[in-house]
Short mmCIF file of C-alpha atoms and ligand atoms in Angstrom, two decimals:
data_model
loop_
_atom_site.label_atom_id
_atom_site.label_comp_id
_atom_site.label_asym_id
_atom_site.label_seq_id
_atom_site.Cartn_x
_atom_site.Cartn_y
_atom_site.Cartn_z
CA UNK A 295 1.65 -30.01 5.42
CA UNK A 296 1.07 -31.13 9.09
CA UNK A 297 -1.22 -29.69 11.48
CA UNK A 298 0.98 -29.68 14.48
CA UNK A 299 4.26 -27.90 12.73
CA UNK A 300 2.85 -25.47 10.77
CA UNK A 301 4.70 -23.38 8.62
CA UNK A 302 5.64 -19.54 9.20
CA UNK A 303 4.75 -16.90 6.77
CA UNK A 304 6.35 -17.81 3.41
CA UNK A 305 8.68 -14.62 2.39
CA UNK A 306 11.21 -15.79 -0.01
CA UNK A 307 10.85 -14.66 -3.21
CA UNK A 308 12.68 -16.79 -5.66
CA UNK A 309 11.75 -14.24 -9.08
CA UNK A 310 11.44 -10.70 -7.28
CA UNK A 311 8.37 -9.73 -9.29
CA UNK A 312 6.47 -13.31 -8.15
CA UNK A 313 5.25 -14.12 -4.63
CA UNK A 314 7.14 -16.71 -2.56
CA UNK A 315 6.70 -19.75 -4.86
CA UNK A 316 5.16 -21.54 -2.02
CA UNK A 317 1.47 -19.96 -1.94
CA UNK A 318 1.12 -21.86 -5.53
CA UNK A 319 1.13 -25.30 -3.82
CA UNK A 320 -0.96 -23.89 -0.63
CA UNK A 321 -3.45 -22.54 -2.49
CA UNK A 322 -3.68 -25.93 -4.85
CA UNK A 323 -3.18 -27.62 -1.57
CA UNK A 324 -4.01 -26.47 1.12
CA UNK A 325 -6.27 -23.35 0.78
CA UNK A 326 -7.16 -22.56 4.03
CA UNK A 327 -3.67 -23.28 5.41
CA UNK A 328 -2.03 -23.39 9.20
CA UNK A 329 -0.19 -20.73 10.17
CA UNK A 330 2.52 -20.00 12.83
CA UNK A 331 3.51 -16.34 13.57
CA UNK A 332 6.20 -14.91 15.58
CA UNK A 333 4.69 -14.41 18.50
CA UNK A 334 4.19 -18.61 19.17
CA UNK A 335 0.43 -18.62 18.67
CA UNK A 336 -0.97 -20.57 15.20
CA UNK A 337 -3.66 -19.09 13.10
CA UNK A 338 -4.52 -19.11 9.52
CA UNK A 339 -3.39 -18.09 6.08
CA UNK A 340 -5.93 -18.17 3.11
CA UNK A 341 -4.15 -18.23 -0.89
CA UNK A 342 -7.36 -18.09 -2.92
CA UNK A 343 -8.94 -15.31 -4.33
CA UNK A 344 -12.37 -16.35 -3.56
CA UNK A 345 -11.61 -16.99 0.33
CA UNK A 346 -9.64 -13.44 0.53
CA UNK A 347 -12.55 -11.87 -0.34
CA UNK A 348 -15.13 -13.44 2.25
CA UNK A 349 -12.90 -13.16 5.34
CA UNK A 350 -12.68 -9.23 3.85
CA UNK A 351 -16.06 -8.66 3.64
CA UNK A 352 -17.38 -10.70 6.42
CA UNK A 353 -18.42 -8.82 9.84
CA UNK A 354 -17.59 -11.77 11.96
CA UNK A 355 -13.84 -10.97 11.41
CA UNK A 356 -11.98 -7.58 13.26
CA UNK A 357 -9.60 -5.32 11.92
CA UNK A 358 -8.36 -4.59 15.13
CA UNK A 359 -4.91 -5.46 15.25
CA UNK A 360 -4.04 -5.16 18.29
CA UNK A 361 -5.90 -8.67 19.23
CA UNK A 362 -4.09 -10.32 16.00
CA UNK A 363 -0.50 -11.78 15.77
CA UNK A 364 1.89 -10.52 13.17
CA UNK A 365 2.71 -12.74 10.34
CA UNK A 366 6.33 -11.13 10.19
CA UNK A 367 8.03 -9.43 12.77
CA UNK A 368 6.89 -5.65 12.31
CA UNK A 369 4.87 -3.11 14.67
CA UNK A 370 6.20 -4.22 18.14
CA UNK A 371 4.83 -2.39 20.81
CA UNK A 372 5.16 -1.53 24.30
CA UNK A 373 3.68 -3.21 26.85
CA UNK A 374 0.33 -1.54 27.85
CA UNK A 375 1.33 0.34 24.60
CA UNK A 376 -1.64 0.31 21.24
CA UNK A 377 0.30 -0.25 17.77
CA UNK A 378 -3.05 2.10 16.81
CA UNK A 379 -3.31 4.61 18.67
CA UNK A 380 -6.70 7.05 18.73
CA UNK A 381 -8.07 7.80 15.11
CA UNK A 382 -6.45 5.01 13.17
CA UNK A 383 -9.18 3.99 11.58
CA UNK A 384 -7.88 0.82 9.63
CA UNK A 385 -7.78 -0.99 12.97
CA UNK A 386 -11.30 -0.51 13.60
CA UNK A 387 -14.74 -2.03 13.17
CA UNK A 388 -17.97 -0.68 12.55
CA UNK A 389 -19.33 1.05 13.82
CA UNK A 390 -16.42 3.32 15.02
CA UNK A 391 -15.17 2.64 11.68
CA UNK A 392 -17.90 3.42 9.89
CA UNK A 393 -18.24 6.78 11.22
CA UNK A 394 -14.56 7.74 9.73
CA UNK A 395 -15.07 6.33 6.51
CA UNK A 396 -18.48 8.31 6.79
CA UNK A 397 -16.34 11.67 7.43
CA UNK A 398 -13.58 10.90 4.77
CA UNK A 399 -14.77 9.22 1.78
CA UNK A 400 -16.02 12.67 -0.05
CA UNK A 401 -12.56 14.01 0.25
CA UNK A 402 -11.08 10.54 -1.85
CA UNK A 403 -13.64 10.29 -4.72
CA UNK A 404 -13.19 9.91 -8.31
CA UNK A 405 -14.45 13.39 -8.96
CA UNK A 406 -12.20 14.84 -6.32
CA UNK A 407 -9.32 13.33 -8.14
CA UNK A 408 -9.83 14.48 -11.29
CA UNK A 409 -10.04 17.62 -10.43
CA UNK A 410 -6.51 17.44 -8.55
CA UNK A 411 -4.89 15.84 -11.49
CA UNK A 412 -3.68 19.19 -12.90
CA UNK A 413 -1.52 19.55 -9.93
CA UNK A 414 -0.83 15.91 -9.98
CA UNK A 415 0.20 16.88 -13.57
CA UNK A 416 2.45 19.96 -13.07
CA UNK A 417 4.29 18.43 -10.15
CA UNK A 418 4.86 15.23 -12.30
CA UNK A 419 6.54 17.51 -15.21
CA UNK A 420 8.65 19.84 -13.02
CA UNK A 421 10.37 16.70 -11.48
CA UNK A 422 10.94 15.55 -15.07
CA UNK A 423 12.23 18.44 -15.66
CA UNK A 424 14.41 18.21 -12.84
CA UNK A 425 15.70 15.06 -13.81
CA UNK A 426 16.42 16.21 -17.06
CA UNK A 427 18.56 19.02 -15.71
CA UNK A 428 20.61 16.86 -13.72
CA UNK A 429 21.22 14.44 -16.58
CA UNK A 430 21.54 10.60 -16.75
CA UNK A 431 22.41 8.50 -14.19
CA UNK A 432 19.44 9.20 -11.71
CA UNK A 433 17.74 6.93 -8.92
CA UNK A 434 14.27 7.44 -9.79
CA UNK A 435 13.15 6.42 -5.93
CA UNK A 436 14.46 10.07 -4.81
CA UNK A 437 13.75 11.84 -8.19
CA UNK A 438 10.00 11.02 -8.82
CA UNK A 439 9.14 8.02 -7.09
CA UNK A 440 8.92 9.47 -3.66
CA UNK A 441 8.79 12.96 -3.87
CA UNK A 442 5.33 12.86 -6.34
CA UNK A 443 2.85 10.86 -4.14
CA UNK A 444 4.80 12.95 -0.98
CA UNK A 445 3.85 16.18 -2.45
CA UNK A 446 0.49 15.20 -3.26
CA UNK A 447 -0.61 13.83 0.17
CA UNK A 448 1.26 16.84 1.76
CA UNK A 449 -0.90 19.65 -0.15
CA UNK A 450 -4.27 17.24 0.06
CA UNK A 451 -4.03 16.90 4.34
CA UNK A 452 -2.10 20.59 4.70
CA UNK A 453 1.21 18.92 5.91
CA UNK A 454 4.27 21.70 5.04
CA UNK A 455 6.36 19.59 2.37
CA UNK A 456 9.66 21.06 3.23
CA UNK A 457 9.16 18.17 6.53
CA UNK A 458 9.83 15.17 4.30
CA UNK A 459 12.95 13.88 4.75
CA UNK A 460 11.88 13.69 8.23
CA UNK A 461 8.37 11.95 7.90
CA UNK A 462 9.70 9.78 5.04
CA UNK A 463 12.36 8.65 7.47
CA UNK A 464 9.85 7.85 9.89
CA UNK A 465 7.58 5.91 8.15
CA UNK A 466 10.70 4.27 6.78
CA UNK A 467 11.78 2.88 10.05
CA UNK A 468 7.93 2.06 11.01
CA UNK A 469 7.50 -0.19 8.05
CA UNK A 470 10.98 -2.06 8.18
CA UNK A 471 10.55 -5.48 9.24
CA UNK A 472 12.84 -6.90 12.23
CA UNK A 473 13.82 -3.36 12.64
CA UNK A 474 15.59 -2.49 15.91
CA UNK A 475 12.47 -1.92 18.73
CA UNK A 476 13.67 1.13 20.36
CA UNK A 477 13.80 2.94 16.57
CA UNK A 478 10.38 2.52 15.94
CA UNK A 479 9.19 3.36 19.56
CA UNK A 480 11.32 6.53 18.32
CA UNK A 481 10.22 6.95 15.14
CA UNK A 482 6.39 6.55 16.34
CA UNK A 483 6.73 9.35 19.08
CA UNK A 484 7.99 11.64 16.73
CA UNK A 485 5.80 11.11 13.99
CA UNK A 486 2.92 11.19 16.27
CA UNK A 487 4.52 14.55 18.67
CA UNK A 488 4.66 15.98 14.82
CA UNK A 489 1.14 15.81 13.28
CA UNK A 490 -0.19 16.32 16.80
CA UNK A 491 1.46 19.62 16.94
CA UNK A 492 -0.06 20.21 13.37
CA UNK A 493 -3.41 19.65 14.04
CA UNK A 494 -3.25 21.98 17.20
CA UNK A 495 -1.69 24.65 15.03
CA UNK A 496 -4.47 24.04 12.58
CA UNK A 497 -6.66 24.82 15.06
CA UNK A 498 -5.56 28.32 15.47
CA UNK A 499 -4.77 28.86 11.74
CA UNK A 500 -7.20 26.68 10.33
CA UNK A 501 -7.16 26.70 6.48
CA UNK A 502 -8.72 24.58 3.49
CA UNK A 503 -6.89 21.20 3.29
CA UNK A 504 -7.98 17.96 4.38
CA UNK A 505 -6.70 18.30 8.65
CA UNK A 506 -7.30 21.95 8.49
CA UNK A 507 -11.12 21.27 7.66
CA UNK A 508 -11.50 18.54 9.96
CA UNK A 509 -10.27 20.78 13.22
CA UNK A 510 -13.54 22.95 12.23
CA UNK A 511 -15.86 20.53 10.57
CA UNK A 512 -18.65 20.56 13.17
CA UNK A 513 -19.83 17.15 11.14
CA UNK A 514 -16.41 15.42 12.17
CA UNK A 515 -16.32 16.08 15.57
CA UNK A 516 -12.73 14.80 16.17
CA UNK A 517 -10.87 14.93 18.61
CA UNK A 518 -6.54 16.49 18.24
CA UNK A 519 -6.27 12.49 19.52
CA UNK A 520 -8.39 11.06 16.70
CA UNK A 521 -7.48 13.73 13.78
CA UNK A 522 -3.94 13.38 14.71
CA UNK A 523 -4.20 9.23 14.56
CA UNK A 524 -6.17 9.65 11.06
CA UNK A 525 -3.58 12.61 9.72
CA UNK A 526 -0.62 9.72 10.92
CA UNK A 527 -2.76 7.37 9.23
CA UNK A 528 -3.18 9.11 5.84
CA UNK A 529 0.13 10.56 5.61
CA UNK A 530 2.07 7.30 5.92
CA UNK A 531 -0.11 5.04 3.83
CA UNK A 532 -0.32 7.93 1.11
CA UNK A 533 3.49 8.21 0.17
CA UNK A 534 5.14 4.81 0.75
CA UNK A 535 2.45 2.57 -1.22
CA UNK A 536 2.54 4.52 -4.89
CA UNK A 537 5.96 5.68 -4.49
CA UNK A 538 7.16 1.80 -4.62
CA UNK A 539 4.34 1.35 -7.24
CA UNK A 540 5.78 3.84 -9.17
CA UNK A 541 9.52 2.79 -9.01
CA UNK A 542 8.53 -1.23 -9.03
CA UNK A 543 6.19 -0.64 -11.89
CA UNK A 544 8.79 1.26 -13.89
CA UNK A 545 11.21 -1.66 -13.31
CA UNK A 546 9.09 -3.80 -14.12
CA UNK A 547 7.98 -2.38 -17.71
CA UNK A 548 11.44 -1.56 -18.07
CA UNK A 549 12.21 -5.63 -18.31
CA UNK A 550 8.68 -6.33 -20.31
CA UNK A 551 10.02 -4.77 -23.51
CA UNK A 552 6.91 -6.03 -25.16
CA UNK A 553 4.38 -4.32 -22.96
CA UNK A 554 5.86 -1.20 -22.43
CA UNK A 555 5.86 -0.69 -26.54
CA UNK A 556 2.31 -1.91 -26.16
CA UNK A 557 1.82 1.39 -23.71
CA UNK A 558 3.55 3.41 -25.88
CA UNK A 559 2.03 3.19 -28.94
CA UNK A 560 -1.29 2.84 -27.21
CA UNK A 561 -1.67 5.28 -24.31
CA UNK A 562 -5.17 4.49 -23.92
CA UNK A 563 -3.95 1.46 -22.50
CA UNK A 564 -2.77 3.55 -19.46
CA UNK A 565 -6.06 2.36 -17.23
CA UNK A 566 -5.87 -1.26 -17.30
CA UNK A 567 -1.82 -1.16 -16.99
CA UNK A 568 -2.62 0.36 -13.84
CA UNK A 569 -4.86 -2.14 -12.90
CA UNK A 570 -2.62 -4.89 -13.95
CA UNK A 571 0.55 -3.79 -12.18
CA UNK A 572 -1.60 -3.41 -9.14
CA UNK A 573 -2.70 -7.16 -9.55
CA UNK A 574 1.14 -8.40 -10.52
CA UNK A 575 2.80 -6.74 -7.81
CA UNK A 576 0.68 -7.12 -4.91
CA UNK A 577 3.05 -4.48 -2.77
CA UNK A 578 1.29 -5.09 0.19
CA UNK A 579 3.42 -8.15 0.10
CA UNK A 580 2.58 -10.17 3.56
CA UNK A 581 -1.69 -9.62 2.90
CA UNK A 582 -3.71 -8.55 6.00
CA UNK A 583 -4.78 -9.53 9.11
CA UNK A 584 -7.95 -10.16 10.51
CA UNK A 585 -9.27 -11.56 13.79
CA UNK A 586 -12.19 -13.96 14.05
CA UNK A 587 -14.54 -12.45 16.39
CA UNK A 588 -16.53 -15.74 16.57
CA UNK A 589 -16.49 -19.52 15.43
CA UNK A 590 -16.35 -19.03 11.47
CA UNK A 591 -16.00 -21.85 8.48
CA UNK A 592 -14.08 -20.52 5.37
CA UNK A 593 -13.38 -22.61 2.69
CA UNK A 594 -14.26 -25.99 4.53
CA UNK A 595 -12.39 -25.26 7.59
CA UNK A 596 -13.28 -24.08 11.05
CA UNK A 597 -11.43 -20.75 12.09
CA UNK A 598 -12.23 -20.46 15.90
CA UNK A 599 -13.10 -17.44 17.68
CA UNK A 600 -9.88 -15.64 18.66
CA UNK A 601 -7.47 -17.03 15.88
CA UNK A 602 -5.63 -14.53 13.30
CA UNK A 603 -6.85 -15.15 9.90
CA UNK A 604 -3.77 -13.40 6.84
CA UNK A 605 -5.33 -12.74 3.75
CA UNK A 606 -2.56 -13.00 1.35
CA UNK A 607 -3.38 -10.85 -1.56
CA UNK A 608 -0.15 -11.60 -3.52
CA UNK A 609 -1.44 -15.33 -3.62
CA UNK A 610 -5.20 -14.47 -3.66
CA UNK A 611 -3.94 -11.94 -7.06
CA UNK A 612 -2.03 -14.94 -9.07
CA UNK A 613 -4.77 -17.50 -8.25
CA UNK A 614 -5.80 -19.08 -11.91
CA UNK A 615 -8.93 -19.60 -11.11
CA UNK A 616 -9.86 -15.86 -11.42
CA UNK A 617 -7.02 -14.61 -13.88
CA UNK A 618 -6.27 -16.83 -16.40
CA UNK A 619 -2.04 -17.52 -16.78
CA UNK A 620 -1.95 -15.46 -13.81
CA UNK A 621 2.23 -15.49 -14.06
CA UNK A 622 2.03 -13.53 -16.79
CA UNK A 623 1.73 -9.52 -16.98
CA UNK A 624 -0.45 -8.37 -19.54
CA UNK A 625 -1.49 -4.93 -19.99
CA UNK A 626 -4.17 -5.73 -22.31
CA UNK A 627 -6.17 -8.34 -20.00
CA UNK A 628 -9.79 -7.59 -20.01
CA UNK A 629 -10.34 -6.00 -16.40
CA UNK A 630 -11.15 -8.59 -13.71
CA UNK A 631 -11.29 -7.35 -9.87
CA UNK A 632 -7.87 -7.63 -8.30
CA UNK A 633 -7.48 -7.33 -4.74
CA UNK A 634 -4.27 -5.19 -4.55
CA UNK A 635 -6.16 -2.73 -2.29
CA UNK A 636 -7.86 -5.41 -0.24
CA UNK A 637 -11.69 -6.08 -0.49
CA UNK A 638 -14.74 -4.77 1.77
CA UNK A 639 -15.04 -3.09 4.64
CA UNK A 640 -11.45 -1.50 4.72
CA UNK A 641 -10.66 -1.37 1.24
CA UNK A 642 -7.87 1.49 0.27
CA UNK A 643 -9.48 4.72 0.89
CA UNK A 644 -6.74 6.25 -1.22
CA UNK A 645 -7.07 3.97 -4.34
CA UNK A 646 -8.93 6.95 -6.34
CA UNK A 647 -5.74 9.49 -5.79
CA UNK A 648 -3.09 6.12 -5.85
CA UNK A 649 -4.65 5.43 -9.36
CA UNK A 650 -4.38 9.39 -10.62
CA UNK A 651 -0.88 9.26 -9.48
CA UNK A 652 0.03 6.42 -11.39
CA UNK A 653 -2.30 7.31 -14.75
CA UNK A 654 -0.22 10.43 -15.01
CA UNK A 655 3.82 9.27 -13.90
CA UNK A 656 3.98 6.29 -15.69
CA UNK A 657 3.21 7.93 -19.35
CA UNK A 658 4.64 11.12 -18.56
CA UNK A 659 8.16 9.42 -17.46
CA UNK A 660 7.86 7.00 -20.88
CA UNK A 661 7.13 10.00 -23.15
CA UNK A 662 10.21 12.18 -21.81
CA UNK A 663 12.55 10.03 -21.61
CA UNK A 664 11.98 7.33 -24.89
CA UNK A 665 15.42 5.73 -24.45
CA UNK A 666 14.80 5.28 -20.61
CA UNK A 667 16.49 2.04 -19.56
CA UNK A 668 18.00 0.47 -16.08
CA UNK A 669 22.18 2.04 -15.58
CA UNK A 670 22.94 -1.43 -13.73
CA UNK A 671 22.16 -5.03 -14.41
CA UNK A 672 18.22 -5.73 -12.61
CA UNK A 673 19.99 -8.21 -10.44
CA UNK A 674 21.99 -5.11 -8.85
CA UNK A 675 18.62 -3.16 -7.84
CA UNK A 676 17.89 -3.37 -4.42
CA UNK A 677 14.96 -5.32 -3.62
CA UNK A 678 12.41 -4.32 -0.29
CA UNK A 679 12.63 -8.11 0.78
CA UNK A 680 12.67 -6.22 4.53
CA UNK A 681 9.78 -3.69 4.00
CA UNK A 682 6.11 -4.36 4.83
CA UNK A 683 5.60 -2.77 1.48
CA UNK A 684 7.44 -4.32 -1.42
CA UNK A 685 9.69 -2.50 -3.86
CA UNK A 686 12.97 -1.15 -4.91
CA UNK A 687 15.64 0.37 -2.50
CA UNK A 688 16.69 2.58 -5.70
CA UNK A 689 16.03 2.29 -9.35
CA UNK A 690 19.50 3.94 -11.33
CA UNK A 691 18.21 5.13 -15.11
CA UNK A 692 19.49 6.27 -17.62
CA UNK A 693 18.58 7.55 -21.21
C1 HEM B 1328 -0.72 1.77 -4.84
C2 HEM B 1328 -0.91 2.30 -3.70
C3 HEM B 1328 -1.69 1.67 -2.57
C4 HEM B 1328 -1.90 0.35 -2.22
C5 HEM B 1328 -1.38 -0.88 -2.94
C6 HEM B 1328 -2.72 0.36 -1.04
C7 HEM B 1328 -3.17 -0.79 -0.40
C8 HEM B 1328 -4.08 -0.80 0.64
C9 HEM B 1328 -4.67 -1.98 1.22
C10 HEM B 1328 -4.37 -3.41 0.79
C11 HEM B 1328 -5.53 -1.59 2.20
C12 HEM B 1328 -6.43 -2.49 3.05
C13 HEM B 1328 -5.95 -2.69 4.45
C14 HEM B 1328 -6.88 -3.60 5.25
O1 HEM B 1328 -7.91 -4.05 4.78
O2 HEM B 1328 -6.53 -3.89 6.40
C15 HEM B 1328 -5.46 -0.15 2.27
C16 HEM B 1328 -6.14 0.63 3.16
C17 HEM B 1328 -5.96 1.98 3.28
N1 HEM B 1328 -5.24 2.81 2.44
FE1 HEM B 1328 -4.22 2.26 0.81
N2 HEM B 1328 -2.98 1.65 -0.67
C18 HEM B 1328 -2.39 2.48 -1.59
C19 HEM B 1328 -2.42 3.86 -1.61
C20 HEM B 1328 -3.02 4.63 -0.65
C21 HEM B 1328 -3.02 6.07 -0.67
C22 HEM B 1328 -2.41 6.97 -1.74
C23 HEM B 1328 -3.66 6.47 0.45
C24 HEM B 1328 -3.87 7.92 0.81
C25 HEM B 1328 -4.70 8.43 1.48
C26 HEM B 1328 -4.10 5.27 1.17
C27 HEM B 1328 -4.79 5.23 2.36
C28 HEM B 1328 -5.35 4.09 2.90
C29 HEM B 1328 -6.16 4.10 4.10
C30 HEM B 1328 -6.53 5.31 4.93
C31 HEM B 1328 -6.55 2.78 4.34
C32 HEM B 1328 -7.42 2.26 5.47
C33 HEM B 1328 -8.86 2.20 5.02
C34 HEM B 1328 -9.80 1.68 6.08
O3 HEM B 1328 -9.36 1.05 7.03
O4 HEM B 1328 -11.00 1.91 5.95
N3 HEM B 1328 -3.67 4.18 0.46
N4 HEM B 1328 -4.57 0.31 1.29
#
């Protein structure tokens, strides 16, 4: 691999549940690779798990995104015009950052979710029921995939459900890559003019969910700006992520006869099936960006101050070095930390409710239906090659 003609972003994936097969040689290779982005400048992409996870938790790297380059053409923005706007927090650094997390984290924890899996449970079985009702063939991306995690984030922030198709649109057309700029200007304003005018109805009519709190917390001290930018924030990466979890991971298990009997005829296997679907599918599918704020060496080479750094968590999650035959999906492998909801400072502030959702759908949907199986050949099911987050366009079952 030469230094002058670096290499853009490998997407191409040959197998669609394995990474581009070109992070295996990079990360035997060339670890701490060249990269060139879109945008003309060169940075950096790191493969390993052991690299991922010191750019993630180092200070001397920023979040903020709107210094870094894109490693695939997503997010444009206008000139003079933030991708982040006020309040999202995932672009920030401590100790702005810091202070949101601070504000937040109680309202993610493990205890917090437990107690909301009863609802997580009733809404599960009353869109299995629903399915049932309408009988076999169904696309499970509009029957359960999309519509659980939706509902979920919409009752935990206060956002009225019966808004979905239009949000879900939104964020649709936000996280399409190479999407047509003037769309997602669009689809920004609106999604933006829309939980603004929530949080400034909130304020009037406060009541007991996540943005309604916040408007009176005296604690939080937000302002419509930053609550609107973190209710954005939360509502976008809360519905999109575990609804293509839920549809890729039943597709997957679907075509791993073997491992979905194993989860069947051990349920208590549920937790670390989880875990390993996390690790094989990596969804977030291009990694992270991070900026070096100053002259940093990772893995042997020296990342200069200004230079985008992408931690590629699909490569960093199938290195061998800390999962042994990483290729292969095994529900029973003994738990080892993946880093399918990145590492450190911004690690997924969701993971606790993400994790709930998916400990409940995935046996639920097994036990109803036992003779569940893909209505069209898996080479027919639309892949998210184009989508920031990976996945299925539809998933058509039938039992
Ligand atoms: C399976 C589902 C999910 C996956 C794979 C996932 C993945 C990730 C990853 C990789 C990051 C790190 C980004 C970075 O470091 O730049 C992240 C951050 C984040 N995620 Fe998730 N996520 C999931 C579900 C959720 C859910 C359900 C929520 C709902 C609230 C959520 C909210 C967030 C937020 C707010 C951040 C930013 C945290 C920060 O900057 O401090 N995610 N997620």
């Amino acid at each position: 691999m030469s230094v002058t003609t670096p290499p853009s972003l490998p997407t191409r994936r040959e197998r669609p549940f394995d990474p581009p097969d070109e992070y295996r040689l990079l990360r035997e290779e060339d670890p701490v690779s060249r990269l060139a982005f879109p945008d003309g400048k060169v940075g950096w992409l790191l493969t390993r798990h052991e690299d991922v996870r010191a750019l993630l938790s180092d200070q001397r790297f920023s979040s903020n995104r709107l210094r870094a380059s894109s490693p695939v053409r997503s997010f444009p923005v206008r000139p003079g015009e933030p991708v982040f706007r006020a309040g999202s927090f995932i672009g920030m650094d401590a100790p702005e950052h810091t202070r949101y997390r601070r504000i937040l984290t109680h309202w993610f924890t493990t205890r917090r979710m437990r107690e909301l899996t009863p609802r997580i449970e009733r809404i599960v079985a009353e869109h299995l029921d629903a399915m049932e009702r309408t009988g076999p063939p169904v696309d499970l991306v509009p029957a359960f995939a999309l519509p659980i995690p939706s509902l979920v984030i919409c009752e935990l922030l206060g956002v009225p459900y019966e808004d979905r198709a239009a949000f879900q649109d939104w964020t649709a057309t936000l996280l399409r890559i190479g999407g047509d700029e003037e769309s997602v200007f669009a689809a920004r304003d609106a999604l933006w003019a829309y939980i603004r005018g929530l949080v400034e109805r909130k304020r009037q009519e406060p009541d007991d969910a996540l943005l309604g709190s916040l408007v009176h917390d005296p604690d939080s001290s937000f302002t419509t700006d930053e609550l609107t930018g973190v209710g954005l924030l939360l509502l976008v990466a809360g519905h999109e992520t575990t609804a293509n979890m839920l549809a890729l991971g039943t597709l997957t298990l679907l075509t791993r006869p073997d491992q979905l009997r194993a989860l069947r005829e051990r349920p208590e296997l549920i937790d670390g099936a989880v875990e390993e679907l996390l690790r094989y599918l990596s969804i977030v599918q291009f990694g992270i960006v991070r900026v070096a704020r100053e002259d940093v060496v990772i893995g042997g080479r020296l990342i200069n101050a200004g230079e985008t750094v992408v931690a590629s968590l699909a490569a960093a999650n199938r290195d061998p070095e800390h999962y042994p035959d990483p290729d292969r999906l095994d529900i029973t492998r003994p738990p080892a930390q993946h880093v399918a909801f990145g590492h450190g400072f911004h690690q997924c502030l969701g993971q606790q409710l993400a994790r709930a959702e998916m400990k409940v759908a995935y046996p639920a949907l097994f036990a109803r239906f036992p003779e569940l199986r893909l209505a069209v050949p898996p080479e027919e099911v639309p892949l998210r090659h184009d989508m920031v987050i990976y996945g299925v366009h539809r998933l058509p079952l039938t039992w």
